[in-house]
mmCIF file of C-alpha atoms in Angstrom:
data_model
loop_
_atom_site.group_PDB
_atom_site.id
_atom_site.type_symbol
_atom_site.label_atom_id
_atom_site.label_comp_id
_atom_site.label_asym_id
_atom_site.label_seq_id
_atom_site.Cartn_x
_atom_site.Cartn_y
_atom_site.Cartn_z
ATOM 1 C CA UNK A 1496 0.000 0.000 0.000
ATOM 2 C CA UNK A 1497 1.257 3.477 -0.884
ATOM 3 C CA UNK A 1498 2.403 5.593 2.050
ATOM 4 C CA UNK A 1499 0.709 8.999 2.054
ATOM 5 C CA UNK A 1500 2.673 11.590 3.952
ATOM 6 C CA UNK A 1501 2.693 15.330 4.505
ATOM 7 C CA UNK A 1502 5.491 17.723 3.582
ATOM 8 C CA UNK A 1503 6.751 20.145 6.231
ATOM 9 C CA UNK A 1504 7.815 23.331 4.412
ATOM 10 C CA UNK A 1505 10.154 25.248 6.703
ATOM 11 C CA UNK A 1506 10.332 28.096 4.197
ATOM 12 C CA UNK A 1507 6.676 28.935 4.764
ATOM 13 C CA UNK A 1508 5.585 27.938 8.257
ATOM 14 C CA UNK A 1509 6.940 28.842 11.697
ATOM 15 C CA UNK A 1510 8.490 25.732 13.288
ATOM 16 C CA UNK A 1511 6.041 25.719 16.198
ATOM 17 C CA UNK A 1512 3.086 25.792 13.804
ATOM 18 C CA UNK A 1513 4.772 23.185 11.645
ATOM 19 C CA UNK A 1514 5.155 20.917 14.666
ATOM 20 C CA UNK A 1515 1.456 21.293 15.378
ATOM 21 C CA UNK A 1516 0.733 20.503 11.730
ATOM 22 C CA UNK A 1517 2.605 17.190 11.700
ATOM 23 C CA UNK A 1518 0.907 16.191 14.951
ATOM 24 C CA UNK A 1519 -2.446 16.976 13.341
ATOM 25 C CA UNK A 1520 -1.400 15.067 10.227
ATOM 26 C CA UNK A 1521 -0.798 11.955 12.293
ATOM 27 C CA UNK A 1522 -4.132 12.387 14.069
ATOM 28 C CA UNK A 1523 -6.120 12.665 10.810
ATOM 29 C CA UNK A 1524 -4.509 9.632 9.200
ATOM 30 C CA UNK A 1525 -1.333 10.573 7.333
ATOM 31 C CA UNK A 1526 1.256 7.782 7.376
ATOM 32 C CA UNK A 1527 4.492 9.762 7.312
ATOM 33 C CA UNK A 1528 6.125 13.160 6.857
ATOM 34 C CA UNK A 1529 9.078 14.744 5.121
ATOM 35 C CA UNK A 1530 10.907 17.989 5.750
ATOM 36 C CA UNK A 1531 12.665 20.602 3.667
ATOM 37 C CA UNK A 1532 16.069 21.907 4.804
ATOM 38 C CA UNK A 1533 16.632 25.518 3.730
ATOM 39 C CA UNK A 1534 18.588 28.473 5.008
ATOM 40 C CA UNK A 1535 16.485 30.887 2.959
ATOM 41 C CA UNK A 1536 12.901 30.901 1.713
ATOM 42 C CA UNK A 1537 12.153 31.172 -1.991
ATOM 43 C CA UNK A 1538 10.284 34.452 -1.446
ATOM 44 C CA UNK A 1539 9.993 37.158 1.188
ATOM 45 C CA UNK A 1540 6.247 36.341 1.175
ATOM 46 C CA UNK A 1541 7.013 32.872 2.520
ATOM 47 C CA UNK A 1542 8.900 34.460 5.387
ATOM 48 C CA UNK A 1543 10.441 31.551 7.350
ATOM 49 C CA UNK A 1544 13.407 29.187 7.258
ATOM 50 C CA UNK A 1545 13.959 27.301 10.501
ATOM 51 C CA UNK A 1546 16.770 24.778 11.113
ATOM 52 C CA UNK A 1547 15.373 21.440 9.993
ATOM 53 C CA UNK A 1548 17.539 19.123 12.065
ATOM 54 C CA UNK A 1549 16.644 20.477 15.502
ATOM 55 C CA UNK A 1550 12.996 20.559 14.425
ATOM 56 C CA UNK A 1551 13.191 16.920 13.280
ATOM 57 C CA UNK A 1552 14.210 15.826 16.769
ATOM 58 C CA UNK A 1553 11.146 17.550 18.219
ATOM 59 C CA UNK A 1554 8.814 16.268 15.487
ATOM 60 C CA UNK A 1555 9.981 12.665 15.752
ATOM 61 C CA UNK A 1556 9.565 12.778 19.533
ATOM 62 C CA UNK A 1557 6.111 14.375 19.270
ATOM 63 C CA UNK A 1558 4.784 11.848 16.731
ATOM 64 C CA UNK A 1559 5.262 8.230 15.764
ATOM 65 C CA UNK A 1560 5.610 9.067 12.073
ATOM 66 C CA UNK A 1561 8.577 8.099 9.911
ATOM 67 C CA UNK A 1562 10.303 11.164 8.452
ATOM 68 C CA UNK A 1563 12.380 12.045 5.430
ATOM 69 C CA UNK A 1564 14.494 15.150 5.004
ATOM 70 C CA UNK A 1565 16.062 16.709 1.912
ATOM 71 C CA UNK A 1566 19.679 17.796 2.395
ATOM 72 C CA UNK A 1567 22.529 19.189 0.267
ATOM 73 C CA UNK A 1568 25.912 18.231 1.761
ATOM 74 C CA UNK A 1569 29.173 19.701 0.566
ATOM 75 C CA UNK A 1570 29.071 23.474 1.082
ATOM 76 C CA UNK A 1571 26.760 24.723 3.822
ATOM 77 C CA UNK A 1572 26.999 21.310 5.510
ATOM 78 C CA UNK A 1573 30.186 19.300 5.915
ATOM 79 C CA UNK A 1574 29.350 15.654 5.142
ATOM 80 C CA UNK A 1575 30.685 14.469 8.504
ATOM 81 C CA UNK A 1576 28.214 16.762 10.279
ATOM 82 C CA UNK A 1577 25.381 15.479 8.086
ATOM 83 C CA UNK A 1578 26.409 11.929 8.947
ATOM 84 C CA UNK A 1579 26.431 12.794 12.651
ATOM 85 C CA UNK A 1580 22.952 14.323 12.418
ATOM 86 C CA UNK A 1581 21.647 11.260 10.547
ATOM 87 C CA UNK A 1582 23.355 8.926 12.989
ATOM 88 C CA UNK A 1583 21.901 10.648 16.055
ATOM 89 C CA UNK A 1584 18.309 10.706 14.779
ATOM 90 C CA UNK A 1585 18.677 7.152 13.470
ATOM 91 C CA UNK A 1586 19.919 5.957 16.856
ATOM 92 C CA UNK A 1587 17.129 7.737 18.753
ATOM 93 C CA UNK A 1588 14.319 6.781 16.366
ATOM 94 C CA UNK A 1589 15.324 3.480 14.726
ATOM 95 C CA UNK A 1590 13.816 2.772 11.331
ATOM 96 C CA UNK A 1591 12.005 6.103 11.100
ATOM 97 C CA UNK A 1592 14.388 8.274 9.043
ATOM 98 C CA UNK A 1593 15.427 8.518 5.405
ATOM 99 C CA UNK A 1594 17.479 11.298 3.852
ATOM 100 C CA UNK A 1595 17.270 12.599 0.273
ATOM 101 C CA UNK A 1596 20.571 14.056 -0.906
ATOM 102 C CA UNK A 1597 20.905 16.630 -3.674
ATOM 103 C CA UNK A 1598 23.493 19.042 -5.045
ATOM 104 C CA UNK A 1599 21.775 22.110 -3.606
ATOM 105 C CA UNK A 1600 20.791 25.630 -4.611
ATOM 106 C CA UNK A 1601 22.812 28.824 -4.404
ATOM 107 C CA UNK A 1602 20.053 30.497 -2.380
ATOM 108 C CA UNK A 1603 21.013 28.308 0.583
ATOM 109 C CA UNK A 1604 24.684 27.614 -0.054
ATOM 110 C CA UNK A 1605 26.060 31.077 -0.949
ATOM 111 C CA UNK A 1606 26.041 32.025 2.753
ATOM 112 C CA UNK A 1607 29.443 30.351 3.249
ATOM 113 C CA UNK A 1608 31.047 32.932 0.960
ATOM 114 C CA UNK A 1609 32.587 30.166 -1.127
ATOM 115 C CA UNK A 1610 32.141 30.158 -4.915
ATOM 116 C CA UNK A 1611 29.059 28.379 -6.267
ATOM 117 C CA UNK A 1612 30.423 25.501 -8.395
ATOM 118 C CA UNK A 1613 29.244 24.409 -11.834
ATOM 119 C CA UNK A 1614 26.597 21.685 -11.871
ATOM 120 C CA UNK A 1615 29.022 18.918 -12.849
ATOM 121 C CA UNK A 1616 31.321 19.908 -9.994
ATOM 122 C CA UNK A 1617 28.400 19.970 -7.564
ATOM 123 C CA UNK A 1618 27.410 16.464 -8.664
ATOM 124 C CA UNK A 1619 30.964 15.198 -8.210
ATOM 125 C CA UNK A 1620 31.080 16.824 -4.780
ATOM 126 C CA UNK A 1621 27.794 15.190 -3.844
ATOM 127 C CA UNK A 1622 29.117 11.755 -4.829
ATOM 128 C CA UNK A 1623 32.112 12.275 -2.565
ATOM 129 C CA UNK A 1624 29.793 13.341 0.249
ATOM 130 C CA UNK A 1625 27.597 10.269 -0.219
ATOM 131 C CA UNK A 1626 30.615 7.976 0.103
ATOM 132 C CA UNK A 1627 31.858 9.820 3.196
ATOM 133 C CA UNK A 1628 28.431 9.690 4.860
ATOM 134 C CA UNK A 1629 27.960 5.983 4.068
ATOM 135 C CA UNK A 1630 31.392 5.094 5.434
ATOM 136 C CA UNK A 1631 30.832 7.050 8.638
ATOM 137 C CA UNK A 1632 27.412 5.471 9.184
ATOM 138 C CA UNK A 1633 29.072 2.071 8.691
ATOM 139 C CA UNK A 1634 31.438 2.809 11.583
ATOM 140 C CA UNK A 1635 34.584 3.498 9.579
ATOM 141 C CA UNK A 1636 37.160 6.159 10.368
ATOM 142 C CA UNK A 1637 37.236 8.428 7.330
ATOM 143 C CA UNK A 1638 39.938 10.638 5.881
ATOM 144 C CA UNK A 1639 39.338 12.110 2.446
ATOM 145 C CA UNK A 1640 41.014 14.722 0.250
ATOM 146 C CA UNK A 1641 38.966 15.853 -2.725
ATOM 147 C CA UNK A 1642 36.234 18.381 -3.390
ATOM 148 C CA UNK A 1643 35.474 17.920 0.305
ATOM 149 C CA UNK A 1644 38.116 17.203 2.944
ATOM 150 C CA UNK A 1645 37.749 14.953 5.971
ATOM 151 C CA UNK A 1646 40.371 14.207 8.597
ATOM 152 C CA UNK A 1647 40.063 11.061 10.724
ATOM 153 C CA UNK A 1648 36.343 11.395 11.331
ATOM 154 C CA UNK A 1649 34.453 8.689 13.197
ATOM 155 C CA UNK A 1650 30.870 8.486 14.420
ATOM 156 C CA UNK A 1651 30.618 7.261 17.982
ATOM 157 C CA UNK A 1652 26.797 7.250 18.052
ATOM 158 C CA UNK A 1653 25.208 5.329 15.215
ATOM 159 C CA UNK A 1654 22.014 3.383 14.511
ATOM 160 C CA UNK A 1655 22.247 -0.374 14.115
ATOM 161 C CA UNK A 1656 20.796 -0.012 10.607
ATOM 162 C CA UNK A 1657 21.937 3.061 8.623
ATOM 163 C CA UNK A 1658 19.033 5.158 7.291
ATOM 164 C CA UNK A 1659 18.479 5.070 3.549
ATOM 165 C CA UNK A 1660 20.170 7.718 1.400
ATOM 166 C CA UNK A 1661 17.749 8.618 -1.387
ATOM 167 C CA UNK A 1662 18.531 10.507 -4.589
ATOM 168 C CA UNK A 1663 16.619 13.667 -5.525
ATOM 169 C CA UNK A 1664 15.941 14.168 -9.244
ATOM 170 C CA UNK A 1665 13.560 16.082 -11.511
ATOM 171 C CA UNK A 1666 15.075 15.076 -14.875
ATOM 172 C CA UNK A 1667 15.807 11.802 -16.647
ATOM 173 C CA UNK A 1668 19.604 12.309 -16.719
ATOM 174 C CA UNK A 1669 19.723 13.034 -12.992
ATOM 175 C CA UNK A 1670 17.497 10.024 -12.256
ATOM 176 C CA UNK A 1671 19.889 7.776 -14.222
ATOM 177 C CA UNK A 1672 22.819 9.246 -12.317
ATOM 178 C CA UNK A 1673 21.089 8.697 -8.965
ATOM 179 C CA UNK A 1674 20.668 5.014 -9.860
ATOM 180 C CA UNK A 1675 24.439 4.633 -9.494
ATOM 181 C CA UNK A 1676 24.412 5.354 -5.753
ATOM 182 C CA UNK A 1677 20.963 5.934 -4.237
ATOM 183 C CA UNK A 1678 18.802 3.695 -2.032
ATOM 184 C CA UNK A 1679 15.673 5.131 -3.672
ATOM 185 C CA UNK A 1680 14.458 8.151 -5.616
ATOM 186 C CA UNK A 1681 12.322 11.195 -4.880
ATOM 187 C CA UNK A 1682 10.989 13.586 -7.500
ATOM 188 C CA UNK A 1683 8.233 16.209 -7.720
ATOM 189 C CA UNK A 1684 4.839 16.222 -9.409
ATOM 190 C CA UNK A 1685 4.882 16.824 -13.153
ATOM 191 C CA UNK A 1686 2.832 15.650 -16.140
ATOM 192 C CA UNK A 1687 2.320 11.896 -16.048
ATOM 193 C CA UNK A 1688 4.375 11.253 -19.185
ATOM 194 C CA UNK A 1689 7.353 13.108 -17.724
ATOM 195 C CA UNK A 1690 7.094 11.175 -14.459
ATOM 196 C CA UNK A 1691 6.990 7.905 -16.406
ATOM 197 C CA UNK A 1692 10.260 8.852 -18.116
ATOM 198 C CA UNK A 1693 11.945 9.820 -14.834
ATOM 199 C CA UNK A 1694 10.849 6.579 -13.156
ATOM 200 C CA UNK A 1695 11.865 4.570 -16.213
ATOM 201 C CA UNK A 1696 15.285 6.211 -16.379
ATOM 202 C CA UNK A 1697 15.945 5.338 -12.738
ATOM 203 C CA UNK A 1698 14.729 1.740 -12.933
ATOM 204 C CA UNK A 1699 16.306 1.047 -16.343
ATOM 205 C CA UNK A 1700 19.672 2.174 -14.972
ATOM 206 C CA UNK A 1701 19.356 -0.337 -12.130
ATOM 207 C CA UNK A 1702 17.957 2.044 -9.520
ATOM 208 C CA UNK A 1703 16.917 0.241 -6.352
ATOM 209 C CA UNK A 1704 14.620 1.005 -3.449
ATOM 210 C CA UNK A 1705 11.428 2.999 -3.101
ATOM 211 C CA UNK A 1706 10.081 5.716 -5.373
ATOM 212 C CA UNK A 1707 8.771 8.841 -3.633
ATOM 213 C CA UNK A 1708 6.858 11.802 -5.037
ATOM 214 C CA UNK A 1709 6.513 15.246 -3.501
ATOM 215 C CA UNK A 1710 3.141 16.652 -4.581
ATOM 216 C CA UNK A 1711 2.723 20.435 -4.587
ATOM 217 C CA UNK A 1712 -0.972 21.280 -4.287
ATOM 218 C CA UNK A 1713 -3.291 24.084 -3.330
ATOM 219 C CA UNK A 1714 -6.745 23.408 -1.952
ATOM 220 C CA UNK A 1715 -9.379 25.737 -0.493
ATOM 221 C CA UNK A 1716 -13.172 25.786 -0.262
ATOM 222 C CA UNK A 1717 -13.335 27.970 -3.373
ATOM 223 C CA UNK A 1718 -11.443 27.797 -6.641
ATOM 224 C CA UNK A 1719 -10.625 31.499 -6.384
ATOM 225 C CA UNK A 1720 -8.968 31.065 -2.981
ATOM 226 C CA UNK A 1721 -7.040 27.968 -4.066
ATOM 227 C CA UNK A 1722 -5.637 29.871 -7.066
ATOM 228 C CA UNK A 1723 -4.851 32.963 -5.000
ATOM 229 C CA UNK A 1724 -2.997 30.998 -2.315
ATOM 230 C CA UNK A 1725 -0.900 29.150 -4.881
ATOM 231 C CA UNK A 1726 -0.054 32.356 -6.745
ATOM 232 C CA UNK A 1727 0.785 34.323 -3.610
ATOM 233 C CA UNK A 1728 3.012 31.651 -2.061
ATOM 234 C CA UNK A 1729 4.475 29.596 -4.896
ATOM 235 C CA UNK A 1730 4.967 31.812 -7.948
ATOM 236 C CA UNK A 1731 8.676 32.130 -7.126
ATOM 237 C CA UNK A 1732 8.963 28.332 -7.459
ATOM 238 C CA UNK A 1733 7.988 27.889 -11.103
ATOM 239 C CA UNK A 1734 11.496 28.219 -12.531
ATOM 240 C CA UNK A 1735 13.360 25.175 -13.737
ATOM 241 C CA UNK A 1736 17.124 24.680 -13.762
ATOM 242 C CA UNK A 1737 19.452 26.482 -13.966
ATOM 243 C CA UNK A 1738 17.465 29.487 -12.659
ATOM 244 C CA UNK A 1739 16.279 27.741 -9.487
ATOM 245 C CA UNK A 1740 19.843 26.529 -8.845
ATOM 246 C CA UNK A 1741 21.642 29.795 -9.366
ATOM 247 C CA UNK A 1742 19.557 32.706 -8.019
ATOM 248 C CA UNK A 1743 20.976 33.729 -4.664
ATOM 249 C CA UNK A 1744 18.363 35.498 -2.539
ATOM 250 C CA UNK A 1745 14.640 35.591 -1.861
ATOM 251 C CA UNK A 1746 14.654 39.100 -3.304
ATOM 252 C CA UNK A 1747 16.089 37.772 -6.573
ATOM 253 C CA UNK A 1748 13.311 35.186 -6.808
ATOM 254 C CA UNK A 1749 10.684 37.827 -6.068
ATOM 255 C CA UNK A 1750 11.942 40.080 -8.855
ATOM 256 C CA UNK A 1751 12.133 37.177 -11.303
ATOM 257 C CA UNK A 1752 8.582 36.065 -10.462
ATOM 258 C CA UNK A 1753 6.964 39.518 -10.485
ATOM 259 C CA UNK A 1754 5.015 38.820 -13.681
ATOM 260 C CA UNK A 1755 4.344 35.093 -13.210
ATOM 261 C CA UNK A 1756 0.631 34.436 -13.681
ATOM 262 C CA UNK A 1757 -1.704 32.176 -11.733
ATOM 263 C CA UNK A 1758 -1.997 30.022 -14.845
ATOM 264 C CA UNK A 1759 1.767 29.490 -14.881
ATOM 265 C CA UNK A 1760 1.720 28.483 -11.212
ATOM 266 C CA UNK A 1761 -1.002 25.932 -11.965
ATOM 267 C CA UNK A 1762 1.463 24.181 -14.279
ATOM 268 C CA UNK A 1763 3.607 23.149 -11.279
ATOM 269 C CA UNK A 1764 0.997 23.078 -8.497
ATOM 270 C CA UNK A 1765 -2.161 20.936 -8.489
ATOM 271 C CA UNK A 1766 -4.677 23.731 -7.867
ATOM 272 C CA UNK A 1767 -8.311 22.841 -7.220
ATOM 273 C CA UNK A 1768 -11.138 23.298 -4.726
ATOM 274 C CA UNK A 1769 -12.461 19.872 -5.806
ATOM 275 C CA UNK A 1770 -11.292 17.156 -3.406
ATOM 276 C CA UNK A 1771 -12.366 14.531 -5.934
ATOM 277 C CA UNK A 1772 -9.976 15.987 -8.482
ATOM 278 C CA UNK A 1773 -7.109 15.855 -5.980
ATOM 279 C CA UNK A 1774 -8.026 12.247 -5.231
ATOM 280 C CA UNK A 1775 -7.903 11.377 -8.926
ATOM 281 C CA UNK A 1776 -4.497 12.982 -9.408
ATOM 282 C CA UNK A 1777 -3.077 11.129 -6.416
ATOM 283 C CA UNK A 1778 -4.452 7.845 -7.738
ATOM 284 C CA UNK A 1779 -2.699 8.519 -11.048
ATOM 285 C CA UNK A 1780 0.596 8.904 -9.179
ATOM 286 C CA UNK A 1781 0.014 5.656 -7.293
ATOM 287 C CA UNK A 1782 -0.566 3.904 -10.619
ATOM 288 C CA UNK A 1783 2.890 5.046 -11.773
ATOM 289 C CA UNK A 1784 4.476 2.968 -9.031
ATOM 290 C CA UNK A 1785 5.273 5.562 -6.368
ATOM 291 C CA UNK A 1786 5.441 3.906 -2.963
ATOM 292 C CA UNK A 1787 5.263 7.199 -1.098
ATOM 293 C CA UNK A 1788 3.349 10.417 -1.826
ATOM 294 C CA UNK A 1789 4.217 13.474 0.267
ATOM 295 C CA UNK A 1790 1.549 16.153 -0.010
ATOM 296 C CA UNK A 1791 2.629 19.773 0.206
ATOM 297 C CA UNK A 1792 -0.222 22.242 0.494
ATOM 298 C CA UNK A 1793 1.565 25.413 -0.604
ATOM 299 C CA UNK A 1794 -0.488 27.670 1.662
ATOM 300 C CA UNK A 1795 0.934 28.774 4.996
ATOM 301 C CA UNK A 1796 -2.177 27.716 6.926
ATOM 302 C CA UNK A 1797 -2.204 23.922 7.105
ATOM 303 C CA UNK A 1798 -5.120 23.007 9.375
ATOM 304 C CA UNK A 1799 -8.024 23.089 6.902
ATOM 305 C CA UNK A 1800 -6.051 21.164 4.302
ATOM 306 C CA UNK A 1801 -5.086 18.443 6.783
ATOM 307 C CA UNK A 1802 -8.622 18.087 8.096
ATOM 308 C CA UNK A 1803 -10.213 17.907 4.651
ATOM 309 C CA UNK A 1804 -7.672 15.533 3.116
ATOM 310 C CA UNK A 1805 -7.612 13.308 6.178
ATOM 311 C CA UNK A 1806 -11.382 12.927 6.127
ATOM 312 C CA UNK A 1807 -12.131 12.751 2.409
ATOM 313 C CA UNK A 1808 -9.038 12.265 0.225
ATOM 314 C CA UNK A 1809 -6.820 9.752 2.022
ATOM 315 C CA UNK A 1810 -9.574 7.139 2.460
ATOM 316 C CA UNK A 1811 -10.531 7.379 -1.235
ATOM 317 C CA UNK A 1812 -6.932 7.059 -2.455
ATOM 318 C CA UNK A 1813 -6.452 4.003 -0.241
ATOM 319 C CA UNK A 1814 -9.747 2.383 -1.251
#
């Protein structure tokens, strides 16, 4: 049966409210949760960006849900510190954590003052980080000199079973590349034919493990409100690579998205006041073979969405 989880968007929601939201999600029937990990929001209108790892400790203690988190090691995070964070949560909450690793965005990573590398360099750096993290979680002492440097690092607190390291991809080439090293794949909602190609690229290249989908959606009691919420909160998130990789500040995204229309936002967000339509779209994703769907209502207020989907959408998708 497909796991249906909720996405915790730290860029949009205060961490205290987000903690309340995941507790409500568990109460209304969601199976799991996943968390973003940003230093900066995508827009000044979103207005938040709490530290995901301290929040994850609170959220995993406050609920019984399994959690995933998206992380970009290599610049803002040293891979040994990422491994230590994974190891600590994995030891405290066995079997309840997975981590999706990606090459990052300049909007979060530029804060170190280091140059923002080309995409191929970022991918090579990520591969080095993956190997460092895996070795540390396996109990090895690690020294490494490359695009990242590690000197005699060892994790003293580790889980018995290392959490899965999942690849994050939105394109076919990246999905094929993730198949070389990942324990699973996560991507984001897109037209069904595109998702089929991404899934096929991963599996055809020998990709193992579970397939996860993050679903951006906007729901409200009226179509007008659903469209307005999506446009107000998510119009800075319509840009594909390399724009979304390379813009550096929330202000840059706000300028770039000044003339983005509601219709353009609806191309990347499932916008509807019709719960039946949302149910149908989620069923389509299940039919593509995704073992986990993580629903991200792009509005800042989460309570109505959780209540409505828990009562009327989740049971229909599972039927």
